[in-house]
Amino acid sequence: MNARKLRKTYIDFFKARGHAEIKSAPLVPENDPTVLFTTAGMHPLVPFLLGEKHPAGTRLVNVQKCLRTGDIEEVGDTTHLTFFEMLGNWSLGDYFKEEAIRYSYEFLTDVLGLTQDRLWVSCFAGDADAPRDEEAAQAWRDLGIPEDRIVFLGKKDNWWGPAGETGPCGPDTEMFVELEQPPCGAECGITCNCGKFVEIWNDVFMQYNKTAEGRYEPLKQKNVDTGMGVERVAAVLQGKKSAYETELFAPLFRTITEISGQQNPEATRSGRIVAEHMRAATFLMGDGVRPGNVDQAYILRRLIRRAIREARMLGVRGSFAVRLADCVIREYGDVYCELKQNEGFIREEMSREEGQFSATLERGTREFNKLIESFPPHVDRKVVSGRKAFYLYETFGFPLELTVEMARERGFDVDTKGFDAAFRKHQEKSRKGAEQKFKGGLADQSERTTALHTATHLLHAALRRVLGDHVKQAGSNITAKRLRFDFTHPQKVTPEELKRVESIVNDVINDDLPIDSEEMTLKDAQDSGAIGLFGDRYGERVKVYSIGNFSMEVCGGPHAKRTGDLGKFRIRKEESSSRGVRRIKAVLE
Ligand code: SER
């Protein structure tokens, strides 16, 4: 079964069981504190897992675009991906373990045709925070899974969430397919990563809320959150060892062969990196991200630059990025229409970034030549130090292999051990940075972040009053300390304009207006003048938050009860975010 059929079959299966299909949220979360990317289908649903009412009901299903950057350096092997699609079904306080497990089992066996003797499952073994999940195990037994294929594991393996430090989480049960290959040893089992067992589905029972103090409190609403990776399942169903061998990547590899002359690029590390990163980069641009030096923009830049370097290793010389982006748009455009809608933007940005980076690589080559020439002619040991090689990597994007090759042509060696040490030191630093960044936690629905979320709506409305209706939200990120709001506006906002915006927001806060929400159809929301990122992103029914008569915006919530709860609003910074987009950071004092 190909991925196209798999998506449709999955959605149809759950629709037939009362689930409403919801759109894939963008890869860059809206109004979501401190996460850079949507990494699972549950992200955009956090408020609803915590009890907000979802306009589409209590049973939901979708295909969600996800991006995980934790293993970005691992991409190149046959298993890691940054971008992937996740099939998910949710129960928001509706059905629970028995029904969720039965649905999963029926879908795997009756619909996908996986025979029971290939399936293994794992359940939570229990610890001081939560008991052993006998309920899940019993559901599997009742379906006929033999006892020796039900494995109990601890929190590391069988617990999901919270996505940040706090929020909904719970025990999960994972499903594995056993492949026809010999076990790697006596200890080989589902936790082994030799490739014999492939985890294909995860049913999470979100029955706890982890508090900032680290306590696990039972949620008033018990939810199910499931996730099944499209690429992985497609590979299993097609009898392929890796997602890279499926039709999802085939057009990319065909094009890579055309531009590099390299046969079977899918069998090489560089080929896989080029294909994987260009697919992820195209999807990010499809959601409006431009390459840059911070946050999402920086990750996008890293993906493209790494792909360009690896393409050089494959022998590609001219520009190629747009051709690969075209492949992605062709392959996915009818499922993710934003790729088609933003085709012009994607092609333009791809080619700009590629041009810029090629110039950097040229400067790096000159730098390298200077370095070699700086050695006295009769030096005994001709070695480029690890530090210098890392400098070329970090500043000019030279992969080590390229430096080694160029050095060898000039009769030099490279201290590769020294390079590895410098690389590890750098990685450790950026890992720490990333951890800092995620510390606030996705599901931080504290009073402070909720108040800042409401302040974001006020800021948005005030900016439109002062600057004009061309102002549209281009991004939002909230931590417990500040809000950050990106919006379209062609020039710098003047200090006078900022003052006016600030005082309008504070006037509305002083007026102590009530904040109400109402569900309506998307059309009614538009007709009544609610602002929001319409396009294709919302479902049929939406929730609209009104702040007195001042602001009306499509949004999932949650929000403060009254503007008087907010405190004093102060703009701390106004700067450029990218071309045509300004960024404001503001706080509530
Ligand atoms: N959130 C869970 C996961 O990402 C299930 O969707 O695996």
Coordinates of C-alpha atoms and ligand atoms in Angstrom, one line a residue:
M1 CA 0.0 0.0 0.0
N2 CA 1.4 3.4 -0.9
A3 CA 1.4 6.4 1.4
R4 CA -1.4 8.1 -0.5
K5 CA -3.7 5.1 0.1
L6 CA -2.6 4.7 3.7
R7 CA -3.5 8.2 4.6
K8 CA -7.0 7.9 3.0
T9 CA -7.6 4.4 4.4
Y10 CA -6.7 5.6 7.9
I11 CA -8.9 8.7 7.8
D12 CA -11.8 6.8 6.3
F13 CA -11.5 4.1 9.0
F14 CA -11.8 6.6 11.9
K15 CA -14.4 8.7 10.1
A16 CA -16.6 5.6 9.9
R17 CA -16.2 5.3 13.7
G18 CA -17.5 8.8 14.4
H19 CA -14.2 10.8 14.2
A20 CA -14.1 14.3 12.6
E21 CA -11.2 14.9 10.3
I22 CA -9.2 18.0 11.2
K23 CA -6.6 19.8 9.1
S24 CA -2.9 19.4 9.7
A25 CA -1.7 22.3 11.7
P26 CA 1.3 24.2 10.4
L27 CA 4.8 23.1 11.2
V28 CA 5.4 26.3 13.1
P29 CA 3.0 26.3 16.1
E30 CA 0.7 29.2 16.6
N31 CA 0.4 30.8 20.0
D32 CA 2.3 28.0 21.5
P33 CA 4.9 28.7 24.2
T34 CA 8.5 27.9 23.5
V35 CA 8.4 25.1 21.0
L36 CA 9.9 25.7 17.6
F37 CA 8.0 23.1 15.7
T38 CA 5.0 20.9 15.8
T39 CA 6.5 17.5 16.7
A40 CA 3.3 15.5 17.1
G41 CA -0.3 15.7 16.2
M42 CA -1.2 16.3 19.8
H43 CA 0.6 19.7 20.0
P44 CA -2.1 21.8 18.5
L45 CA -4.6 19.9 20.6
V46 CA -3.1 20.6 24.0
P47 CA -5.8 23.1 25.2
F48 CA -8.4 20.5 24.2
L49 CA -6.7 17.7 26.0
L50 CA -6.8 19.9 29.1
G51 CA -10.5 20.4 28.8
E52 CA -11.3 23.2 26.3
K53 CA -14.1 22.2 24.1
H54 CA -13.1 21.4 20.5
P55 CA -15.4 22.7 17.9
A56 CA -15.2 19.5 15.8
G57 CA -16.3 17.3 18.7
T58 CA -14.7 14.7 21.0
R59 CA -13.4 12.2 18.3
L60 CA -10.8 13.6 15.9
V61 CA -8.5 12.2 13.2
N62 CA -5.9 13.7 11.0
V63 CA -2.6 13.5 9.2
Q64 CA -0.2 15.9 10.9
K65 CA 3.0 17.3 9.4
C66 CA 5.8 17.0 12.1
L67 CA 9.4 18.1 12.4
R68 CA 11.8 16.9 15.0
T69 CA 15.3 18.3 15.1
G70 CA 16.7 16.4 18.1
D71 CA 18.4 13.9 15.8
I72 CA 19.3 16.1 12.9
E73 CA 22.9 15.0 13.0
E74 CA 21.8 11.4 12.7
V75 CA 20.0 11.9 9.5
G76 CA 21.9 10.1 6.8
D77 CA 21.4 6.6 8.3
T78 CA 18.5 4.6 7.1
T79 CA 16.1 5.4 9.9
H80 CA 16.2 9.0 11.0
L81 CA 14.0 11.7 9.5
T82 CA 13.5 15.3 10.6
F83 CA 10.2 15.8 8.7
F84 CA 7.6 13.1 8.8
E85 CA 3.8 12.7 8.7
M86 CA 1.9 11.3 11.6
L87 CA -1.5 9.7 11.4
G88 CA -3.4 10.3 14.6
N89 CA -6.8 9.7 16.2
W90 CA -7.9 11.3 19.4
S91 CA -10.6 10.9 22.0
L92 CA -11.1 14.0 24.1
G93 CA -12.7 12.6 27.2
D94 CA -14.7 10.2 24.9
Y95 CA -13.5 6.5 24.5
F96 CA -10.6 5.2 26.4
K97 CA -8.2 2.3 26.5
E98 CA -10.3 -0.7 25.5
E99 CA -11.8 1.0 22.5
A100 CA -8.6 2.7 21.4
I101 CA -6.7 -0.6 21.5
R102 CA -9.5 -2.4 19.6
Y103 CA -9.5 0.3 16.9
S104 CA -5.7 0.0 16.5
Y105 CA -5.9 -3.8 16.4
E106 CA -8.7 -3.8 13.8
F107 CA -6.9 -1.3 11.6
L108 CA -3.6 -3.1 11.7
T109 CA -5.1 -6.6 11.0
D110 CA -8.4 -6.2 9.2
V111 CA -7.4 -3.1 7.1
L112 CA -3.7 -3.3 6.7
G113 CA -3.6 -7.0 6.7
L114 CA -0.8 -7.5 9.1
T115 CA -1.2 -10.9 10.6
Q116 CA -1.4 -11.3 14.4
D117 CA 1.7 -13.4 14.6
R118 CA 3.8 -10.5 13.4
L119 CA 2.5 -8.1 16.1
W120 CA 4.1 -7.3 19.5
V121 CA 2.9 -4.8 22.0
S122 CA 4.4 -3.0 25.0
C123 CA 2.5 -1.6 28.1
F124 CA 3.6 0.6 31.0
A125 CA 5.2 -1.4 33.8
G126 CA 4.2 1.0 36.6
D127 CA 6.2 3.1 39.0
A128 CA 5.8 5.5 41.9
D129 CA 3.8 8.0 39.7
A130 CA 1.3 5.6 38.1
P131 CA 0.3 2.0 38.4
R132 CA 1.1 -0.8 36.0
D133 CA -1.2 -0.6 33.0
E134 CA -3.1 -3.9 33.4
E135 CA -6.2 -2.3 31.7
A136 CA -4.3 -1.9 28.4
A137 CA -2.7 -5.3 28.7
Q138 CA -6.0 -7.0 29.3
A139 CA -7.5 -5.2 26.2
W140 CA -4.7 -6.8 24.2
R141 CA -5.2 -10.2 25.8
D142 CA -8.9 -10.0 25.0
L143 CA -8.0 -9.4 21.3
G144 CA -5.9 -12.6 21.3
I145 CA -2.4 -11.2 21.6
P146 CA -0.5 -14.0 23.4
E147 CA 1.0 -13.2 26.8
D148 CA 4.6 -13.6 25.6
R149 CA 4.1 -10.8 23.1
I150 CA 2.9 -8.3 25.7
V151 CA 6.0 -6.7 27.1
F152 CA 5.9 -4.3 30.2
L153 CA 8.4 -1.5 30.1
G154 CA 9.1 1.6 32.3
K155 CA 8.7 5.3 31.8
K156 CA 11.5 5.7 29.4
D157 CA 9.8 3.5 26.9
N158 CA 6.1 3.5 27.7
W159 CA 5.1 6.9 28.8
W160 CA 4.5 9.9 26.6
G161 CA 4.6 13.6 27.4
P162 CA 4.4 16.1 28.5
A163 CA 5.8 17.7 25.4
G164 CA 7.5 20.4 27.5
E165 CA 8.0 20.4 31.3
T166 CA 4.4 20.4 32.2
G167 CA 1.0 19.4 30.7
P168 CA -0.9 16.3 29.6
C169 CA 0.8 13.0 29.6
G170 CA 0.3 9.3 30.5
P171 CA 1.2 5.7 29.9
D172 CA 1.2 4.4 26.4
T173 CA 1.0 1.2 24.6
E174 CA 3.1 0.7 21.5
M175 CA 2.7 -1.7 18.6
F176 CA 5.6 -3.4 16.8
V177 CA 5.8 -5.4 13.7
E178 CA 8.3 -8.2 13.6
L179 CA 10.2 -8.4 10.3
E180 CA 11.4 -11.6 8.6
Q181 CA 15.0 -11.6 9.5
P182 CA 17.0 -13.5 12.1
P183 CA 17.2 -12.0 15.6
C184 CA 20.5 -10.2 16.2
G185 CA 21.2 -12.3 19.3
A186 CA 19.7 -14.1 22.3
E187 CA 18.6 -10.7 23.8
C188 CA 17.0 -9.4 20.6
G189 CA 13.5 -8.1 21.4
I190 CA 11.2 -5.1 20.8
T191 CA 13.5 -2.6 22.4
C192 CA 16.4 -3.7 20.2
N193 CA 17.3 -1.4 17.4
C194 CA 18.8 -4.0 15.1
G195 CA 15.8 -3.5 12.7
K196 CA 14.0 -6.8 13.4
F197 CA 11.2 -5.0 15.3
V198 CA 9.7 -1.8 13.9
E199 CA 7.5 0.4 16.2
I200 CA 4.6 1.5 14.1
W201 CA 2.0 2.9 16.4
N202 CA 1.7 4.5 19.8
D203 CA -1.6 4.9 21.7
V204 CA -1.1 7.3 24.6
F205 CA -3.6 7.4 27.4
M206 CA -3.4 11.0 28.5
Q207 CA -4.8 10.7 32.0
Y208 CA -2.3 12.8 34.0
N209 CA -1.2 16.4 34.0
K210 CA 2.4 17.0 35.1
T211 CA 2.6 20.1 37.3
A212 CA 5.5 22.5 37.5
E213 CA 6.4 20.8 40.8
G214 CA 6.7 17.5 39.1
R215 CA 3.5 16.0 40.4
Y216 CA 1.3 13.8 38.2
E217 CA -2.3 14.8 38.8
P218 CA -5.2 12.9 37.3
L219 CA -6.8 14.8 34.5
K220 CA -10.4 15.5 34.8
Q221 CA -10.8 14.5 31.2
K222 CA -9.2 11.2 30.1
N223 CA -7.9 11.3 26.6
V224 CA -6.5 9.1 23.9
D225 CA -3.7 10.4 21.7
T226 CA -2.4 8.1 19.0
G227 CA 0.4 8.5 16.5
M228 CA 1.5 6.4 13.6
G229 CA 4.3 7.4 11.3
V230 CA 3.3 7.4 7.6
E231 CA 6.8 6.8 6.3
R232 CA 7.5 3.9 8.6
V233 CA 4.3 2.1 8.0
A234 CA 4.5 2.6 4.3
A235 CA 7.9 1.0 4.3
V236 CA 6.7 -2.0 6.4
L237 CA 3.6 -2.5 4.1
Q238 CA 5.8 -2.4 1.0
G239 CA 8.3 -4.8 2.5
K240 CA 11.0 -2.1 2.3
K241 CA 13.8 -1.8 4.9
S242 CA 13.6 2.0 5.0
A243 CA 11.3 4.9 4.2
Y244 CA 14.0 6.0 1.8
E245 CA 13.1 3.1 -0.4
T246 CA 9.4 4.0 -0.7
E247 CA 7.7 6.0 -3.4
L248 CA 7.7 9.0 -1.1
F249 CA 11.4 9.6 -1.8
A250 CA 11.6 8.1 -5.3
P251 CA 11.2 11.3 -7.3
L252 CA 13.8 13.0 -5.2
F253 CA 16.4 10.3 -5.7
R254 CA 15.6 10.2 -9.4
T255 CA 16.4 13.9 -9.6
I256 CA 19.5 13.5 -7.5
T257 CA 20.8 10.9 -9.9
E258 CA 20.1 13.3 -12.9
I259 CA 22.0 16.1 -11.3
S260 CA 24.9 14.2 -9.8
G261 CA 25.3 11.2 -12.1
Q262 CA 25.4 9.1 -9.0
Q263 CA 23.4 5.8 -9.4
N264 CA 21.4 4.7 -6.3
P265 CA 21.9 7.8 -4.2
E266 CA 19.4 6.3 -1.7
A267 CA 22.2 3.9 -0.8
T268 CA 24.5 6.7 0.3
R269 CA 24.6 8.8 3.4
S270 CA 24.9 12.0 1.4
G271 CA 22.1 11.1 -0.9
R272 CA 19.7 10.5 2.0
I273 CA 20.7 13.7 3.6
V274 CA 20.1 15.7 0.5
A275 CA 16.7 14.1 -0.1
E276 CA 15.6 14.3 3.5
H277 CA 16.7 17.8 4.2
M278 CA 15.3 19.2 1.0
R279 CA 11.9 17.6 1.7
A280 CA 11.8 19.1 5.2
A281 CA 13.0 22.5 3.9
T282 CA 10.4 22.6 1.3
F283 CA 7.6 21.9 3.8
L284 CA 8.9 24.6 6.1
M285 CA 8.9 27.1 3.3
G286 CA 5.4 25.9 2.5
D287 CA 4.4 27.2 5.9
G288 CA 6.0 30.5 5.2
V289 CA 9.4 30.2 6.9
R290 CA 12.3 32.0 5.3
P291 CA 16.0 31.0 6.0
G292 CA 17.5 33.2 8.7
N293 CA 19.7 33.2 11.7
V294 CA 17.3 32.5 14.6
D295 CA 14.8 29.9 15.6
Q296 CA 12.8 28.2 12.9
A297 CA 14.5 30.2 10.2
Y298 CA 17.9 29.0 11.4
I299 CA 16.9 25.4 11.4
L300 CA 15.7 25.9 7.9
R301 CA 19.0 27.4 6.9
R302 CA 20.9 24.5 8.5
L303 CA 18.8 22.0 6.6
I304 CA 19.4 23.7 3.2
R305 CA 23.1 24.2 3.8
R306 CA 23.7 20.7 5.0
A307 CA 21.9 19.5 1.9
I308 CA 24.1 21.7 -0.4
R309 CA 27.3 20.5 1.2
E310 CA 26.3 16.9 0.9
A311 CA 25.2 17.4 -2.7
R312 CA 28.8 18.7 -3.4
M313 CA 30.1 15.5 -1.9
L314 CA 27.9 13.6 -4.5
G315 CA 29.5 15.6 -7.3
V316 CA 26.7 18.1 -7.9
R317 CA 28.2 21.4 -9.1
G318 CA 25.4 23.7 -10.4
S319 CA 22.3 24.8 -8.6
F320 CA 19.8 22.1 -7.8
A321 CA 17.7 23.2 -4.8
V322 CA 14.7 24.4 -6.8
R323 CA 14.5 21.2 -8.8
L324 CA 14.3 19.2 -5.6
A325 CA 11.7 21.5 -4.1
D326 CA 9.7 21.0 -7.3
C327 CA 9.8 17.3 -6.7
V328 CA 8.4 17.7 -3.2
I329 CA 5.7 20.1 -4.4
R330 CA 4.7 17.6 -7.1
E331 CA 4.6 14.6 -4.8
Y332 CA 2.8 16.2 -1.9
G333 CA 1.0 19.3 -3.4
D334 CA -2.4 17.8 -3.6
V335 CA -2.3 16.5 0.0
Y336 CA -0.8 19.7 1.4
C337 CA -2.2 22.5 -0.8
E338 CA 0.0 25.2 1.0
L339 CA 2.9 23.8 -1.0
K340 CA 1.2 24.6 -4.3
Q341 CA -0.1 27.9 -3.0
N342 CA 3.3 29.0 -1.9
E343 CA 5.2 27.5 -4.9
G344 CA 6.5 30.9 -6.0
F345 CA 7.8 31.8 -2.5
I346 CA 9.4 28.4 -2.1
R347 CA 11.2 28.5 -5.4
E348 CA 12.4 32.1 -4.9
E349 CA 13.7 31.5 -1.3
M350 CA 15.3 28.2 -2.2
S351 CA 17.3 29.8 -5.0
R352 CA 18.2 32.8 -3.0
E353 CA 19.6 30.7 -0.1
E354 CA 21.4 28.4 -2.4
G355 CA 23.0 31.4 -4.2
Q356 CA 24.1 33.0 -0.9
F357 CA 25.5 29.8 0.4
S358 CA 27.4 29.0 -2.8
A359 CA 29.1 32.4 -2.4
T360 CA 30.0 31.5 1.2
L361 CA 31.5 28.2 0.0
E362 CA 33.6 30.1 -2.5
R363 CA 34.9 32.4 0.2
G364 CA 35.7 29.3 2.3
T365 CA 37.8 27.9 -0.5
R366 CA 39.8 31.1 -0.7
E367 CA 40.2 30.9 3.1
F368 CA 41.4 27.4 2.8
N369 CA 43.9 28.3 0.1
K370 CA 45.3 31.1 2.3
L371 CA 45.6 28.7 5.2
I372 CA 47.6 26.2 3.1
E373 CA 49.8 29.0 1.8
S374 CA 50.5 30.3 5.3
F375 CA 52.6 27.1 6.0
P376 CA 56.3 27.7 5.5
P377 CA 57.4 25.8 2.4
H378 CA 59.6 23.3 4.1
V379 CA 57.5 22.4 7.2
D380 CA 57.9 18.8 8.3
R381 CA 54.4 17.9 9.3
K382 CA 51.9 19.1 6.9
V383 CA 48.7 19.0 9.1
V384 CA 45.6 21.2 9.1
S385 CA 44.6 21.4 12.8
G386 CA 41.2 20.1 14.0
R387 CA 40.4 23.6 15.1
K388 CA 41.0 25.1 11.7
A389 CA 39.1 22.3 10.0
F390 CA 36.2 22.9 12.4
Y391 CA 36.4 26.6 11.7
L392 CA 36.0 25.9 7.9
Y393 CA 33.0 23.6 8.8
E394 CA 31.3 26.1 11.1
T395 CA 31.9 29.3 9.3
F396 CA 32.0 28.3 5.7
G397 CA 30.1 25.0 5.8
F398 CA 32.9 22.8 4.7
P399 CA 32.2 19.1 5.6
L400 CA 35.3 17.5 7.0
E401 CA 35.5 15.1 4.1
L402 CA 35.8 18.1 1.7
T403 CA 38.5 19.6 3.8
V404 CA 40.4 16.3 3.9
E405 CA 40.1 15.9 0.1
M406 CA 41.2 19.4 -0.6
A407 CA 44.1 19.1 1.9
R408 CA 45.2 15.8 0.3
E409 CA 45.4 17.4 -3.1
R410 CA 47.9 19.8 -1.6
G411 CA 49.9 17.1 0.2
F412 CA 48.4 17.9 3.7
D413 CA 46.7 15.8 6.3
V414 CA 43.9 16.9 8.6
D415 CA 43.7 16.3 12.3
T416 CA 40.3 14.6 12.2
K417 CA 40.4 13.6 15.9
G418 CA 40.9 17.3 16.7
F419 CA 38.0 18.1 14.4
D420 CA 35.7 15.5 16.2
A421 CA 36.6 17.0 19.6
A422 CA 35.8 20.5 18.5
F423 CA 32.6 19.3 16.9
R424 CA 31.5 17.5 20.0
K425 CA 32.2 20.5 22.2
H426 CA 30.0 22.6 19.8
Q427 CA 27.2 20.0 19.7
E428 CA 27.1 19.9 23.5
K429 CA 26.8 23.7 23.6
S430 CA 24.0 23.8 21.1
R431 CA 22.2 20.9 22.8
K432 CA 22.3 22.9 26.1
G433 CA 20.9 25.9 24.2
A434 CA 18.1 23.9 22.8
E435 CA 17.2 22.5 26.2
Q436 CA 17.0 25.9 27.6
K437 CA 14.7 26.9 24.8
F438 CA 12.3 24.1 25.4
K439 CA 12.3 24.5 29.2
G440 CA 9.1 26.6 29.3
G441 CA 7.2 23.6 28.0
L442 CA 4.6 23.3 25.4
A443 CA 1.7 22.7 27.6
D444 CA 2.5 25.6 29.9
Q445 CA -1.1 26.8 30.4
S446 CA -0.2 28.9 33.4
E447 CA -2.0 32.1 34.3
R448 CA 1.0 34.1 33.0
T449 CA 1.1 32.5 29.6
T450 CA -2.6 32.6 29.3
A451 CA -2.5 36.4 30.1
L452 CA 0.2 36.9 27.5
H453 CA -1.8 35.0 25.0
T454 CA -4.7 37.4 25.6
A455 CA -2.3 40.3 25.4
T456 CA -1.2 39.0 22.0
H457 CA -4.8 39.4 20.7
L458 CA -4.9 42.9 22.0
L459 CA -1.6 43.8 20.4
H460 CA -2.7 42.3 17.1
A461 CA -5.9 44.4 17.1
A462 CA -4.1 47.5 18.3
L463 CA -1.4 47.2 15.5
R464 CA -4.2 47.0 12.9
R465 CA -5.8 50.1 14.3
V466 CA -2.5 52.1 14.3
L467 CA -0.8 50.7 11.2
G468 CA -3.6 49.5 9.0
D469 CA -5.5 46.4 8.0
H470 CA -2.5 45.0 6.1
V471 CA -1.1 43.9 9.4
K472 CA -1.5 40.1 9.7
Q473 CA -0.1 37.6 12.2
A474 CA 3.0 35.9 10.8
G475 CA 4.0 34.0 13.9
S476 CA 3.5 34.0 17.7
N477 CA 5.5 32.5 20.5
I478 CA 4.8 32.9 24.2
T479 CA 7.0 32.0 27.2
A480 CA 6.1 32.6 30.8
K481 CA 8.1 35.8 30.6
R482 CA 7.1 37.5 27.4
L483 CA 5.2 37.4 24.2
R484 CA 6.7 37.6 20.8
F485 CA 4.5 38.5 17.8
D486 CA 5.5 38.6 14.2
F487 CA 3.3 40.5 11.7
T488 CA 3.4 41.7 8.2
H489 CA 4.4 45.4 7.8
P490 CA 6.7 46.8 5.2
Q491 CA 8.8 49.1 7.4
K492 CA 10.0 49.8 10.9
V493 CA 7.3 50.7 13.3
T494 CA 8.2 54.2 14.6
P495 CA 8.6 54.9 18.3
E496 CA 5.4 57.1 18.2
E497 CA 3.4 54.3 16.6
L498 CA 4.7 51.9 19.2
K499 CA 3.6 54.3 21.9
R500 CA 0.1 54.5 20.5
V501 CA -0.2 50.8 20.2
E502 CA 1.0 50.4 23.8
S503 CA -1.4 52.9 25.1
I504 CA -4.4 51.5 23.2
V505 CA -3.6 48.0 24.7
N506 CA -3.4 49.5 28.2
D507 CA -6.6 51.4 27.7
V508 CA -8.4 48.1 26.9
I509 CA -6.8 46.5 29.9
N510 CA -8.0 49.4 32.1
D511 CA -11.5 49.0 30.6
D512 CA -11.6 45.5 32.2
L513 CA -13.5 44.0 29.2
P514 CA -14.8 40.5 29.4
I515 CA -13.3 37.8 27.1
D516 CA -15.9 35.4 25.6
S517 CA -15.7 32.6 23.1
E518 CA -18.2 31.3 20.8
E519 CA -18.3 28.4 18.3
M520 CA -19.5 29.1 14.8
T521 CA -18.9 28.0 11.2
L522 CA -15.8 29.3 9.5
K523 CA -18.0 31.3 7.1
D524 CA -19.9 33.0 9.9
A525 CA -16.5 33.9 11.6
Q526 CA -15.3 35.5 8.4
D527 CA -18.5 37.3 7.8
S528 CA -18.6 38.7 11.3
G529 CA -15.1 40.2 10.8
A530 CA -13.1 37.9 13.0
I531 CA -9.4 38.0 12.1
G532 CA -7.4 34.8 11.8
L533 CA -5.1 33.0 9.5
F534 CA -7.9 31.7 7.3
G535 CA -6.8 29.9 4.1
D536 CA -7.2 26.3 4.6
R537 CA -6.1 25.8 8.1
Y538 CA -9.3 25.6 10.0
G539 CA -12.0 23.0 10.0
E540 CA -15.7 23.7 9.3
R541 CA -16.4 24.9 12.8
V542 CA -14.2 27.3 14.7
K543 CA -13.9 29.0 18.0
V544 CA -13.9 32.7 18.0
Y545 CA -12.6 34.7 21.0
S546 CA -14.0 38.3 21.5
I547 CA -12.6 40.9 23.7
G548 CA -15.4 43.3 24.2
N549 CA -15.9 45.0 20.9
F550 CA -12.2 45.5 20.5
S551 CA -10.9 42.3 19.1
M552 CA -12.4 39.2 17.5
E553 CA -10.1 36.4 16.5
V554 CA -10.3 32.7 15.5
C555 CA -8.3 30.9 18.1
G556 CA -8.2 27.7 20.2
G557 CA -7.7 29.4 23.5
P558 CA -7.3 29.4 26.4
H559 CA -7.6 33.1 27.5
A560 CA -7.9 35.2 30.6
K561 CA -11.4 35.9 31.8
R562 CA -11.2 39.7 31.7
T563 CA -8.6 42.2 30.4
G564 CA -8.3 43.7 33.8
D565 CA -6.5 40.5 34.9
L566 CA -3.6 41.3 32.6
G567 CA -1.5 44.0 34.4
K568 CA 0.5 46.7 32.5
F569 CA 1.4 46.0 28.9
R570 CA 4.9 47.1 27.8
I571 CA 6.6 46.8 24.4
R572 CA 10.2 45.9 25.0
K573 CA 11.5 45.6 21.4
E574 CA 10.6 46.1 17.8
E575 CA 12.8 44.6 15.1
S576 CA 12.9 43.0 11.7
S577 CA 12.0 39.3 11.6
S578 CA 12.4 38.7 7.9
R579 CA 11.6 40.7 4.8
G580 CA 8.3 42.3 5.1
V581 CA 7.8 40.9 8.6
R582 CA 8.3 42.9 11.9
R583 CA 8.7 41.4 15.3
I584 CA 7.5 42.8 18.7
K585 CA 8.5 41.5 22.1
A586 CA 6.3 42.6 24.9
V587 CA 5.7 41.8 28.6
L588 CA 3.0 42.2 31.2
E589 CA 4.3 44.0 34.3
Ligands
SER1 N1 2.1 11.9 20.9 C1 2.4 10.5 20.6 C2 3.6 10.4 19.8 O1 4.1 11.3 19.3 C3 1.3 9.8 20.0 O2 0.7 10.6 19.0 O3 4.1 9.3 19.7

